mmCIF file of C-alpha atoms and ligand atoms in Angstrom:
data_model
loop_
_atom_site.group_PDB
_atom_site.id
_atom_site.type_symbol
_atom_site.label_atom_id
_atom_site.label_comp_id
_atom_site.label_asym_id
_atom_site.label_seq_id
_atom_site.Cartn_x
_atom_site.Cartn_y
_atom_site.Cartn_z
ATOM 1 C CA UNK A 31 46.156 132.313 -126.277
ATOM 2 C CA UNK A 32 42.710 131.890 -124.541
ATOM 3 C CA UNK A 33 41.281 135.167 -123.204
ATOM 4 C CA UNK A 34 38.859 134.630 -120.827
ATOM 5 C CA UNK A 35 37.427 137.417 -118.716
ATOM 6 C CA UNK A 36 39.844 139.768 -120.125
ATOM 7 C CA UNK A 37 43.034 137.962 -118.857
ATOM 8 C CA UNK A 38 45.460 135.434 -120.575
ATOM 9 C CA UNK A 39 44.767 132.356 -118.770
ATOM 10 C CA UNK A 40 47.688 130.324 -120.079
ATOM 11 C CA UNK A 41 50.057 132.222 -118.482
ATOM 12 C CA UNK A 42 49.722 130.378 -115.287
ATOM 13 C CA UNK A 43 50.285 126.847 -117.139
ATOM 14 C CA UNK A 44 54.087 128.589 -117.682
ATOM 15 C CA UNK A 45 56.392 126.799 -115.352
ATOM 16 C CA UNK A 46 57.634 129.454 -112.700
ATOM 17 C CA UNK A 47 60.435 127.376 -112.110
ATOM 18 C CA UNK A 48 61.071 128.976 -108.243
ATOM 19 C CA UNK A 49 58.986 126.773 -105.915
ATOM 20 C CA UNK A 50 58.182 127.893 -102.941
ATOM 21 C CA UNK A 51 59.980 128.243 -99.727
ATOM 22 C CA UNK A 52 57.194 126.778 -97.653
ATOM 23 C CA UNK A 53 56.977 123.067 -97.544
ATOM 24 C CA UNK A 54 54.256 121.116 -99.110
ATOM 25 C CA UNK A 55 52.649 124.610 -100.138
ATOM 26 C CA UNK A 56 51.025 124.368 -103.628
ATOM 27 C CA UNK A 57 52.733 125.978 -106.548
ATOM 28 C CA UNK A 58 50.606 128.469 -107.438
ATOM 29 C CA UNK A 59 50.798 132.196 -108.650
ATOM 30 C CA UNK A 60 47.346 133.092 -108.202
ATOM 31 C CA UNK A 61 45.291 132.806 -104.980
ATOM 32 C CA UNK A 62 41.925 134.465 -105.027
ATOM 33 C CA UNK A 63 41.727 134.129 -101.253
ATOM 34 C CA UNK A 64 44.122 136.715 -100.688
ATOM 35 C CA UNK A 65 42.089 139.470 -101.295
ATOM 36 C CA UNK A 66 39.728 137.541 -99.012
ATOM 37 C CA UNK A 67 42.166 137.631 -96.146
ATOM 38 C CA UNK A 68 40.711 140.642 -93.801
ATOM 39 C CA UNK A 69 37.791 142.711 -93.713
ATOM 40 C CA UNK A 70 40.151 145.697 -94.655
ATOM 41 C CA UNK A 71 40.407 143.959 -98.084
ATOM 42 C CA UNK A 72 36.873 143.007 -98.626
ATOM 43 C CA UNK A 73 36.071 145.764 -98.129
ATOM 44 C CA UNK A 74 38.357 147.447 -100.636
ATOM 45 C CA UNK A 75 37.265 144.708 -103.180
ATOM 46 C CA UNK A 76 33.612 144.881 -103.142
ATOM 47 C CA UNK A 77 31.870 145.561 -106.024
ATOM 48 C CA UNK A 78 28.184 146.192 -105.022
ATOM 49 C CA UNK A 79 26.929 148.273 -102.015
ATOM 50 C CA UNK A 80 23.185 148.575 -100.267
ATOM 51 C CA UNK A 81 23.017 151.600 -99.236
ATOM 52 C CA UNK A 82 19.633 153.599 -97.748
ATOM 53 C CA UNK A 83 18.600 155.408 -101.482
ATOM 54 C CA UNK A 84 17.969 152.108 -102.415
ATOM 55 C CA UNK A 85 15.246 151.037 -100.577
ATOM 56 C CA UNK A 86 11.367 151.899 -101.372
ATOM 57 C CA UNK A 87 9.142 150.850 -98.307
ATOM 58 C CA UNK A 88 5.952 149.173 -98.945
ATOM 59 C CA UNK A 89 2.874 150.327 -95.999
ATOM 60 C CA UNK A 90 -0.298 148.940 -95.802
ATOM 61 C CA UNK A 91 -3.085 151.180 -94.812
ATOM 62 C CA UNK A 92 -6.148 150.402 -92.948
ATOM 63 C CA UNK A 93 -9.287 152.814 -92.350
ATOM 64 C CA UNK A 94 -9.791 154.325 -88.581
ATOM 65 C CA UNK A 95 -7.566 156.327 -85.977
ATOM 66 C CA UNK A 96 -4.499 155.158 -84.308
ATOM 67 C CA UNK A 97 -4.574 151.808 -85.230
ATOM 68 C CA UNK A 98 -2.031 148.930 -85.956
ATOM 69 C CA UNK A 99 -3.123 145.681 -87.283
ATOM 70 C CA UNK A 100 -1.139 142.722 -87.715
ATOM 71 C CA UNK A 101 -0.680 140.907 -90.478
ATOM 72 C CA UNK A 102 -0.164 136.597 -90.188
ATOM 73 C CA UNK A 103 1.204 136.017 -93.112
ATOM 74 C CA UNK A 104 3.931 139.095 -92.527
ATOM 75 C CA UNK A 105 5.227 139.025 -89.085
ATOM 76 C CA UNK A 106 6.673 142.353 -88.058
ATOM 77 C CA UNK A 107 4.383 144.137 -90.961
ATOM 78 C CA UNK A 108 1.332 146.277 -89.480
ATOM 79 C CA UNK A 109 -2.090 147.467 -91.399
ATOM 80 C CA UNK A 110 -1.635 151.413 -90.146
ATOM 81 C CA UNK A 111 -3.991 153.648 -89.548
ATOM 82 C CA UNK A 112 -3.349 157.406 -92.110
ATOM 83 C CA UNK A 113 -1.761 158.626 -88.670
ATOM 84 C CA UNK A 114 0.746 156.184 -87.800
ATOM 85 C CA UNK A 115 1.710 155.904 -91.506
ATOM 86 C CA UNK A 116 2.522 159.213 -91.186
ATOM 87 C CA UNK A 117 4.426 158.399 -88.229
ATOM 88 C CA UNK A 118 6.431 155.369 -90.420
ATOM 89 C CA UNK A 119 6.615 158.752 -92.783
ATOM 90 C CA UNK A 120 8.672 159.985 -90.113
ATOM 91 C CA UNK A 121 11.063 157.029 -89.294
ATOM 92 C CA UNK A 122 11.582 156.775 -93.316
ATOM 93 C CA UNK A 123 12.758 160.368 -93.040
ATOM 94 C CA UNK A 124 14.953 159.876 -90.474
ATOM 95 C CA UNK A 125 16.287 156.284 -92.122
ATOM 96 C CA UNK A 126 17.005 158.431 -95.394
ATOM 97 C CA UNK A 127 14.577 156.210 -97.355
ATOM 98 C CA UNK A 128 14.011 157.977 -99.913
ATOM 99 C CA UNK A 129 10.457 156.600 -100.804
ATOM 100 C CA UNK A 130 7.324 154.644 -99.607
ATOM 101 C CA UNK A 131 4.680 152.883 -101.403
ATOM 102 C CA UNK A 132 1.274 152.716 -100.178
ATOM 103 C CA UNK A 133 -1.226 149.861 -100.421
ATOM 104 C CA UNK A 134 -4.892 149.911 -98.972
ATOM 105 C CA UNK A 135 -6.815 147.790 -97.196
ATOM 106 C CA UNK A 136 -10.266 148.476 -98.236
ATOM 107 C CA UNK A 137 -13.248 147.607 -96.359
ATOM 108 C CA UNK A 138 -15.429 145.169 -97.728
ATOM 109 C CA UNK A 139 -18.232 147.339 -97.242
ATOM 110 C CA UNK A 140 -16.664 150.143 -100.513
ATOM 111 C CA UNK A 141 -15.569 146.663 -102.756
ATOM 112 C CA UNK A 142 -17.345 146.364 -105.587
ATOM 113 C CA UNK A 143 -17.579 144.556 -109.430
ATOM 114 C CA UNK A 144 -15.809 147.815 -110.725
ATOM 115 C CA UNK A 145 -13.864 148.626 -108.138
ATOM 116 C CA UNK A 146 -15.348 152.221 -107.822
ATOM 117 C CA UNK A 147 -13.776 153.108 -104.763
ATOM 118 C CA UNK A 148 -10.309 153.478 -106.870
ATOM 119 C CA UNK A 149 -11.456 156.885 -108.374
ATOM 120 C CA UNK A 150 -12.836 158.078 -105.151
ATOM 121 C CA UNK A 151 -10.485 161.394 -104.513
ATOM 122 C CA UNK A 152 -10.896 160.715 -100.863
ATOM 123 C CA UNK A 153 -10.262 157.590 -100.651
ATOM 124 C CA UNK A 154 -7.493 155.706 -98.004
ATOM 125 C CA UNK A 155 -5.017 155.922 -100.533
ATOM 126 C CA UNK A 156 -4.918 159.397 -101.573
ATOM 127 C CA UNK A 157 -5.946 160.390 -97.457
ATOM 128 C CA UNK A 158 -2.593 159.191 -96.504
ATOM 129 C CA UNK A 159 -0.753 160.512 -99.316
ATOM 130 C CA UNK A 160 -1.767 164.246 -98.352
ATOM 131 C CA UNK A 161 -1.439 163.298 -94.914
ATOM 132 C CA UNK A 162 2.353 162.361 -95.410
ATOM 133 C CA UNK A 163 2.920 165.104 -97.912
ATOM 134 C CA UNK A 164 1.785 167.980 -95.284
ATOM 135 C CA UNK A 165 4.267 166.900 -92.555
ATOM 136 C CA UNK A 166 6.824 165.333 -94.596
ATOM 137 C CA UNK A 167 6.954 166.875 -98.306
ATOM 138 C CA UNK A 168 10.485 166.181 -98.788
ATOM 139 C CA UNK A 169 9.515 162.354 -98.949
ATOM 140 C CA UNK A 170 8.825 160.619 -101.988
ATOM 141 C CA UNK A 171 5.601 158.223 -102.158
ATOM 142 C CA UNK A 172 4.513 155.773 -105.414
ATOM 143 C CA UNK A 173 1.124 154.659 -105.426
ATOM 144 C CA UNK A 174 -0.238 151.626 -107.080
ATOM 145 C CA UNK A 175 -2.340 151.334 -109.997
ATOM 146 C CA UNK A 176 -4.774 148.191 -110.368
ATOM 147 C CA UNK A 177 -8.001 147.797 -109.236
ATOM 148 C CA UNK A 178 -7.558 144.315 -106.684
ATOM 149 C CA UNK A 179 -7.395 146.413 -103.840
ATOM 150 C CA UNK A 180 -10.955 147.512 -104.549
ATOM 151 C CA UNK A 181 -13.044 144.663 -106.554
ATOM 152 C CA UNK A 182 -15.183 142.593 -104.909
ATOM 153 C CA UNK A 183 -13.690 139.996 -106.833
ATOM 154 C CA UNK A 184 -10.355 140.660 -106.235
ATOM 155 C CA UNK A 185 -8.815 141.381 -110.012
ATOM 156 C CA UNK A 186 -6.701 144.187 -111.399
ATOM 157 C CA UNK A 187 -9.242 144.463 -113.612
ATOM 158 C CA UNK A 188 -12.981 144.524 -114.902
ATOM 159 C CA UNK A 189 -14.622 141.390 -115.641
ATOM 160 C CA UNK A 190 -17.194 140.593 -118.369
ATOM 161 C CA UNK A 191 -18.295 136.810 -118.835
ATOM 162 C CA UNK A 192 -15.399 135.787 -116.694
ATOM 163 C CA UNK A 193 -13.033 137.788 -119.023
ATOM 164 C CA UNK A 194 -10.792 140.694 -118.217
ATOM 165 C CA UNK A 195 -11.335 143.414 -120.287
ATOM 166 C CA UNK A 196 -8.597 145.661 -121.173
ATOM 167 C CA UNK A 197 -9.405 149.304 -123.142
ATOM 168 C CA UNK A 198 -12.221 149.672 -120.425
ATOM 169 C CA UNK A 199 -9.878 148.794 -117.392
ATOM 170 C CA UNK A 200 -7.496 150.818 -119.109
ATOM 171 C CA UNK A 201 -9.704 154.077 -118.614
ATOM 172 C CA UNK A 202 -10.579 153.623 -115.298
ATOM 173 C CA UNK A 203 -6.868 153.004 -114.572
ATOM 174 C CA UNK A 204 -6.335 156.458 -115.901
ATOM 175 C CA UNK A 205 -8.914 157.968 -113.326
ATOM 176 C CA UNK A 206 -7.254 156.301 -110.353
ATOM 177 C CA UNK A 207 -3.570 157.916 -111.933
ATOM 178 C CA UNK A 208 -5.297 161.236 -111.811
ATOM 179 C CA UNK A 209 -6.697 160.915 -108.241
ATOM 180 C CA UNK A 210 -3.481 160.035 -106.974
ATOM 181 C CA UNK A 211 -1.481 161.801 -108.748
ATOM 182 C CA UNK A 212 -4.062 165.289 -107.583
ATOM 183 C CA UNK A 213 -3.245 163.916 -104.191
ATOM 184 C CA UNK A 214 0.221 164.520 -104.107
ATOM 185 C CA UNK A 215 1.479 161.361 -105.360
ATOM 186 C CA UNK A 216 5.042 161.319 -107.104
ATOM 187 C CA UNK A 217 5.279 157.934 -108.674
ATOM 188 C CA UNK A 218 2.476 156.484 -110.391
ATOM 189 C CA UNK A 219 2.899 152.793 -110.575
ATOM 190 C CA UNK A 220 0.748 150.532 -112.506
ATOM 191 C CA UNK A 221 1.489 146.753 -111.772
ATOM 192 C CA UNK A 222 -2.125 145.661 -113.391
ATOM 193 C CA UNK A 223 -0.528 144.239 -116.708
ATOM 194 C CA UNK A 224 -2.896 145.494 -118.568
ATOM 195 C CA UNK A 225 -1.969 146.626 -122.672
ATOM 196 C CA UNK A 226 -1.655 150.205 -123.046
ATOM 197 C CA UNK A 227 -1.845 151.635 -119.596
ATOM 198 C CA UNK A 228 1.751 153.365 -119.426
ATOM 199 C CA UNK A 229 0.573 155.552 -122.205
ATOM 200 C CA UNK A 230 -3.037 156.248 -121.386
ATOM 201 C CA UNK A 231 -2.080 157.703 -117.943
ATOM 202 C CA UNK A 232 0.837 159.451 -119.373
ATOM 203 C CA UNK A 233 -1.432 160.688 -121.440
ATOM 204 C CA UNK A 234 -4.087 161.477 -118.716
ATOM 205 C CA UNK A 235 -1.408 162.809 -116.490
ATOM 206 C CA UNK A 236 -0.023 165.179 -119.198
ATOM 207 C CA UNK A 237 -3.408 166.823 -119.927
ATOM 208 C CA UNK A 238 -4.200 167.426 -116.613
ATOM 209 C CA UNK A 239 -0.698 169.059 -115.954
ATOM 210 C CA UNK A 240 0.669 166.703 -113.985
ATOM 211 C CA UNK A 241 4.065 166.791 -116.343
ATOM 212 C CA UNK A 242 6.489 165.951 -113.598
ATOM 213 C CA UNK A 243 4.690 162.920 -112.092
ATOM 214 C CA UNK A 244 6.728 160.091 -112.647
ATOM 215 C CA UNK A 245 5.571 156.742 -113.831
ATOM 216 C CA UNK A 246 7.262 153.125 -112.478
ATOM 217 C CA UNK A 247 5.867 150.699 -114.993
ATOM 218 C CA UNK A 248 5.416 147.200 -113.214
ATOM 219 C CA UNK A 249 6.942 145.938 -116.823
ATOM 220 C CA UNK A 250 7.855 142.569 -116.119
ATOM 221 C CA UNK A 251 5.093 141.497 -113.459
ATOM 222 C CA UNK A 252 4.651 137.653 -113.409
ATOM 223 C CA UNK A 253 1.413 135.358 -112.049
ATOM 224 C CA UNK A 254 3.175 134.209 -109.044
ATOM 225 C CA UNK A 255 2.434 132.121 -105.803
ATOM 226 C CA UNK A 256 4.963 134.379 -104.191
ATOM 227 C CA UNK A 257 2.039 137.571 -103.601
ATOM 228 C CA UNK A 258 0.216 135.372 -101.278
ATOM 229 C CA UNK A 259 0.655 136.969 -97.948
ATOM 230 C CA UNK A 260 0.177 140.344 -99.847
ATOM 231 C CA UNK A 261 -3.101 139.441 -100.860
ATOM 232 C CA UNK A 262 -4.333 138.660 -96.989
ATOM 233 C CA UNK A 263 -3.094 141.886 -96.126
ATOM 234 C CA UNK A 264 -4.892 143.957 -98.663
ATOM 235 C CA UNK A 265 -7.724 141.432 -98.177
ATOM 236 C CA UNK A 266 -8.393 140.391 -101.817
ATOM 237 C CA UNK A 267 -7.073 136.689 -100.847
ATOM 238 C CA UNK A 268 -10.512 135.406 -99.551
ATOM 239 C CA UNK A 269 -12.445 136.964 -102.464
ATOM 240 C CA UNK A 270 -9.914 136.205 -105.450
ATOM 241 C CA UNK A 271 -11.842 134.258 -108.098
ATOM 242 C CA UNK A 272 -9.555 132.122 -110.417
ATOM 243 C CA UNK A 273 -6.318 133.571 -111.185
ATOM 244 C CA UNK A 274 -4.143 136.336 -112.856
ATOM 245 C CA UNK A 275 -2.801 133.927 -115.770
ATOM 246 C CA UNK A 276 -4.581 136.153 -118.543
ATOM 247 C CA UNK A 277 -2.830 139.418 -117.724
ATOM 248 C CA UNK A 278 0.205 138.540 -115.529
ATOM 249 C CA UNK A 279 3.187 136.811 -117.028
ATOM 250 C CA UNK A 280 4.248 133.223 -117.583
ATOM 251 C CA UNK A 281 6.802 132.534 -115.161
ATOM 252 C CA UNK A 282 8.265 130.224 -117.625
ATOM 253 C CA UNK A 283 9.595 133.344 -120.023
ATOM 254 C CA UNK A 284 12.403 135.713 -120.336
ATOM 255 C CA UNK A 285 11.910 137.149 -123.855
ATOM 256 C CA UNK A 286 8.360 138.079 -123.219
ATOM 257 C CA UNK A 287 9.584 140.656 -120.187
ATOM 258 C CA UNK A 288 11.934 142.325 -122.490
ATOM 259 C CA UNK A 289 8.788 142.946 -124.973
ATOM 260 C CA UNK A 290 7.325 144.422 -122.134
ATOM 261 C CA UNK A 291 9.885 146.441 -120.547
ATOM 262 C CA UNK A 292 10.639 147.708 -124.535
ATOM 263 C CA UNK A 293 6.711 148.242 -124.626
ATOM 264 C CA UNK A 294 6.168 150.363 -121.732
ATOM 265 C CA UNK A 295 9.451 152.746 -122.160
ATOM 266 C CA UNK A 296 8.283 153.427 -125.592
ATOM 267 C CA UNK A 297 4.651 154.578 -123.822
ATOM 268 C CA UNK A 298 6.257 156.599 -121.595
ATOM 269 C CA UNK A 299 7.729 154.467 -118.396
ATOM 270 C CA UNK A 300 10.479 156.609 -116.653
ATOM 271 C CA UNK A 301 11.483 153.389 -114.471
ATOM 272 C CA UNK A 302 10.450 150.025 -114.792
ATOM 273 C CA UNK A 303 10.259 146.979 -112.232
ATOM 274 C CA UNK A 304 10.520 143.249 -112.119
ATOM 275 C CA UNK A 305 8.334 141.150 -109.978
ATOM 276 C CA UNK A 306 8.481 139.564 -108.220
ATOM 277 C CA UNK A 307 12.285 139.602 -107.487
ATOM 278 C CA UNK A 308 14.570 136.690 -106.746
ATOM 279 C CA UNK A 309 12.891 134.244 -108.090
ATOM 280 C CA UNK A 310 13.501 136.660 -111.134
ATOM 281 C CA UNK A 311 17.534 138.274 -110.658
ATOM 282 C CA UNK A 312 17.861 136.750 -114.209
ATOM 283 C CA UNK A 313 15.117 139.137 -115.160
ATOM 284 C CA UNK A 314 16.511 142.075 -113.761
ATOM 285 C CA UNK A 315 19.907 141.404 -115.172
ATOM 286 C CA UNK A 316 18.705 140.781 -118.731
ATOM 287 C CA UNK A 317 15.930 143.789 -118.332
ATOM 288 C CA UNK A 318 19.364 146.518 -117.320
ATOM 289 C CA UNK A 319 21.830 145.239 -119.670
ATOM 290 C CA UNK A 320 19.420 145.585 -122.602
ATOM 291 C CA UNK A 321 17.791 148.854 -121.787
ATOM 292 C CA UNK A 322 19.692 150.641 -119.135
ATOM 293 C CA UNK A 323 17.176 152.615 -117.072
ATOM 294 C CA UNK A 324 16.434 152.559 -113.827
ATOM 295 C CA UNK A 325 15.333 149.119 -113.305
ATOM 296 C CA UNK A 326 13.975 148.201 -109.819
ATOM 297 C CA UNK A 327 12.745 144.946 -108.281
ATOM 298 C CA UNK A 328 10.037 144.244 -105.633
ATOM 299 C CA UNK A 329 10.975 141.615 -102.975
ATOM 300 C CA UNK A 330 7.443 140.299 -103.200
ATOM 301 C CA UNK A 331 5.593 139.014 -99.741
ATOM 302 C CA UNK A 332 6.093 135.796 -100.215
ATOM 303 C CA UNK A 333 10.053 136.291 -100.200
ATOM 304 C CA UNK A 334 9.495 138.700 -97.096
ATOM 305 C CA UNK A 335 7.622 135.748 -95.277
ATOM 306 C CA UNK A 336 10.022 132.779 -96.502
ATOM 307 C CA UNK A 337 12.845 134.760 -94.876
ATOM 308 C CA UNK A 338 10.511 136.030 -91.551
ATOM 309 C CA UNK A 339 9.328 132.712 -91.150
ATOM 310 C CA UNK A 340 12.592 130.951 -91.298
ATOM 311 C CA UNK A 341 13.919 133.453 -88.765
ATOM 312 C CA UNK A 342 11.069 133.001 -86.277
ATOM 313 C CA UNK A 343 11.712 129.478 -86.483
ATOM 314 C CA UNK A 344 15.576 129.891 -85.600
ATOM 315 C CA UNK A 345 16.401 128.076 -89.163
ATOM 316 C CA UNK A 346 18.134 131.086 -90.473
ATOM 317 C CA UNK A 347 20.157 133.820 -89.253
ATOM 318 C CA UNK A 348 17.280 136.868 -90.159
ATOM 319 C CA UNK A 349 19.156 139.750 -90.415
ATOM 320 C CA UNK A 350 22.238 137.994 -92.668
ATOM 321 C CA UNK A 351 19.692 136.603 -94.831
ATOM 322 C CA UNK A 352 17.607 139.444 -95.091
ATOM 323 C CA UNK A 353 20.755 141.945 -95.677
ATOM 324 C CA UNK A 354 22.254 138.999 -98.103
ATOM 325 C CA UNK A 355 19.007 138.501 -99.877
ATOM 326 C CA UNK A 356 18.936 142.884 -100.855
ATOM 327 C CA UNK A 357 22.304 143.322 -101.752
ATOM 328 C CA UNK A 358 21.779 140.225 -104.604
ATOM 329 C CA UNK A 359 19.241 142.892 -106.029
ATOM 330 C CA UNK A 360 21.865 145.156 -106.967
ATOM 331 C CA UNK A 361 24.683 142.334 -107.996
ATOM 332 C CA UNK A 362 21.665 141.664 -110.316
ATOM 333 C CA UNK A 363 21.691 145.457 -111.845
ATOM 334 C CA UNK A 364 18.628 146.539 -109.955
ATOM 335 C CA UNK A 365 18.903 150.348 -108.751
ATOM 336 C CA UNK A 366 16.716 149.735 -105.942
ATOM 337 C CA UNK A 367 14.053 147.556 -104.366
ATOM 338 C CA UNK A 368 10.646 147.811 -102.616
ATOM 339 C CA UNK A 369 11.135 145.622 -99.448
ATOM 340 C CA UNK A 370 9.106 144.979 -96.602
ATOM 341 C CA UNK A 371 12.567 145.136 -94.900
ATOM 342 C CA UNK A 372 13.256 148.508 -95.614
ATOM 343 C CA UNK A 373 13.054 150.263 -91.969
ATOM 344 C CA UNK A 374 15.626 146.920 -90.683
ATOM 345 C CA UNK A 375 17.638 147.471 -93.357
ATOM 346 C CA UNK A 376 18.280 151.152 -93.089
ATOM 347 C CA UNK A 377 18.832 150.632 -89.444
ATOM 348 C CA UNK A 378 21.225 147.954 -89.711
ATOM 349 C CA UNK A 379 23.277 149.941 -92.219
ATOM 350 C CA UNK A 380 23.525 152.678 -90.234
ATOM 351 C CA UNK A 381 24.759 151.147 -87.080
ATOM 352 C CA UNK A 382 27.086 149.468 -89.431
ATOM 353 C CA UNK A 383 28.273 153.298 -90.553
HETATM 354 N N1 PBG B 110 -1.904 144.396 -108.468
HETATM 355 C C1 PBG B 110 -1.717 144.518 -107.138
HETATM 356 C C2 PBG B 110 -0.410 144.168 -106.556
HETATM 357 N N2 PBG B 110 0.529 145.096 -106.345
HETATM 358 C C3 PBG B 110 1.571 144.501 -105.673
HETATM 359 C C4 PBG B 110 1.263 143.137 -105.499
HETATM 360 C C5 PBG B 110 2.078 142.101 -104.785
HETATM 361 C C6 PBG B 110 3.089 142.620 -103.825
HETATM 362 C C7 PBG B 110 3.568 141.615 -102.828
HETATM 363 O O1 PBG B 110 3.267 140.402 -102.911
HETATM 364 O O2 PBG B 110 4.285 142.036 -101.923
HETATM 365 C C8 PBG B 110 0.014 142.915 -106.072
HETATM 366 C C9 PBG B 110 -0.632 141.594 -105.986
HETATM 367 C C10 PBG B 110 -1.149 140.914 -107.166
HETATM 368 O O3 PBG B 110 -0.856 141.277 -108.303
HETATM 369 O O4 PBG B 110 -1.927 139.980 -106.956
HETATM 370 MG MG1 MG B 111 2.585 145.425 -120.583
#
């Protein structure tokens, strides 16, 4: 007898012999729609949930006082000001999201070749990090390692002869870990792609003391059209020279991101993260069966747009897509997800509570 998914499927083919006392009903024993009949039994059916701890909520921050920015490419996401980040700080509290993410927009004036502003202990970055952590300490915030937001060119990395070179990006990778990290920073996450970074700032991290920072390795991060309207909002769009093809991944492999993911647990990686994110559920499926650890996925921009955009133009039903388009993050494995959605998601599931 053929087992398939656990059950004997030839039992079916067995005549029942009874019929049916409806006329022209089929003759059949098994109906999957039945436990599609009611919301009752959905609900009692359902195998994954979206719930608020999932949810990690990308800000962008912009230099000055009281300021809101808007972004084209993102409609509905701001460039904020330290203050009213700390203000979103305060919603995300009250949403019970349990993190946020912060991204800078730096002004062209502090971008140069090496990116210097990165290590600067006073820079955007680590101002709204202690800004957030004095009024709201119970918050969790991650902080991004690469060195686009800064460069002048608009790489991760440092460039020699059109190259990017990795030991010495590594090290000054380590020194933007550290000012972060002395900042208040709980989650250290490096989505440069660069070899050898997970351990070098574990490393760096260690030394200094900072034992319990955590790091979220951007394992599996792939060259992708789909970071398009994040790179207008950070402002590295204009000033990008070539591409990210040397140190970001083929979006043509699978094997290669479990190499990765296996590389950067072994340095030291206490989550890891596929990216972008549905163009890559297969990814995050393959990446938490193998290794089982917390595995998260970043609904990139570009997939925060598509679905904004679509919206605006009345060609899809926002909020269903938006709620439909999270939840197929966890049917994929993923523990949780950095979404530009996250303060409309956590309010929609809690007038749904
Ligand atoms: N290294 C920086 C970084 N960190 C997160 C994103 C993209 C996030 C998004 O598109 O929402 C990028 C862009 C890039 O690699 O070019
Ligand atoms: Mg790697």
């Amino acid at each position: 007898m053929a087992i398939k998914y656990g059950r004997p499927i030839e039992l079916r083919e067995v005549s029942r012999g009874t019929g049916t006392a409806v006329p022209h009903a089929l003759d059949l024993t098994v109906r999957p729609r039945r436990n599609r009949k009611a919301e009752w039994a959905r609900r009692m059916v359902r195998e994954n949930v979206l719930t608020t701890d999932d949810l990690i909520w990308p800000l962008f921050l912009i230099d000055g006082n009281n300021k809101r920015e808007q972004i084209a490419s993102m409609p509905g996401v701001d460039r904020l000001s330290v203050d009213q980040a700390v203000r979103e700080a305060e919603r995300a509290m009250k949403l019970t999201i349990p993190c946020l993410a912060l991204f800078p927009y730096t002004d062209p004036s502090l971008r140069d070749e090496e990116g210097s502003e990165a290590t600067n202990p006073d820079n955007l970055v680590c101002q709204a990090v202690r800004a957030i952590k004095k009024e709201f300490p119970e918050i969790g915030i991650l902080c991004d390692v690469a060195l686009d937001p800064f460069t002048s060119h608009g790489h991760d990395g440092l460039i020699s002869d059109g190259k990017i070179l990795n030991d010495e990006t590594v090290a000054v990778l380590v020194r933007q870990a550290l000012v972060q990290a002395e900042a208040g920073c709980d989650i250290i996450a490096p989505s440069d792609m660069m070899d050898g970074r997970v351990a070098a700032i574990r490393e760096g991290l260690d030394r200094a003391g900072l034992l319990d920072v955590q790091i979220m390795a951007y394992a599996a991060k792939y060259a992708s059209a789909f970071y398009g309207p994040f790179r207008d909002a950070i402002g590295s769009a204009k000033t990008l020279t070539g591409d990210k093809r040397t140190y970001q991944m083929d979006s043509a492999n699978t094997d290669e991101a479990l190499r990765e993911v296996e590389l950067d647990i072994a340095e030291g990686a206490d989550m890891v993260m596929v990216k972008p994110g549905m163009p890559y559920l297969d990814v995050v499926r393959r990446v938490k069966d193998t290794f089982a650890m917390p595995t998260f996925a970043y609904q990139v921009s570009g997939e925060y747009a598509m679905i904004a955009a679509a919206s605006g133009n009345g060609w899809l039903d926002g909020e269903r897509a938006m709620m439909e388009s999270l939840l197929a993050f966890k049917r994929a494995g993923a523990d949780g997800v950095l979404s530009y959605f996250a303060p409309k998601v956590a309010e929609k599931l809690r007038a749904q509570a």
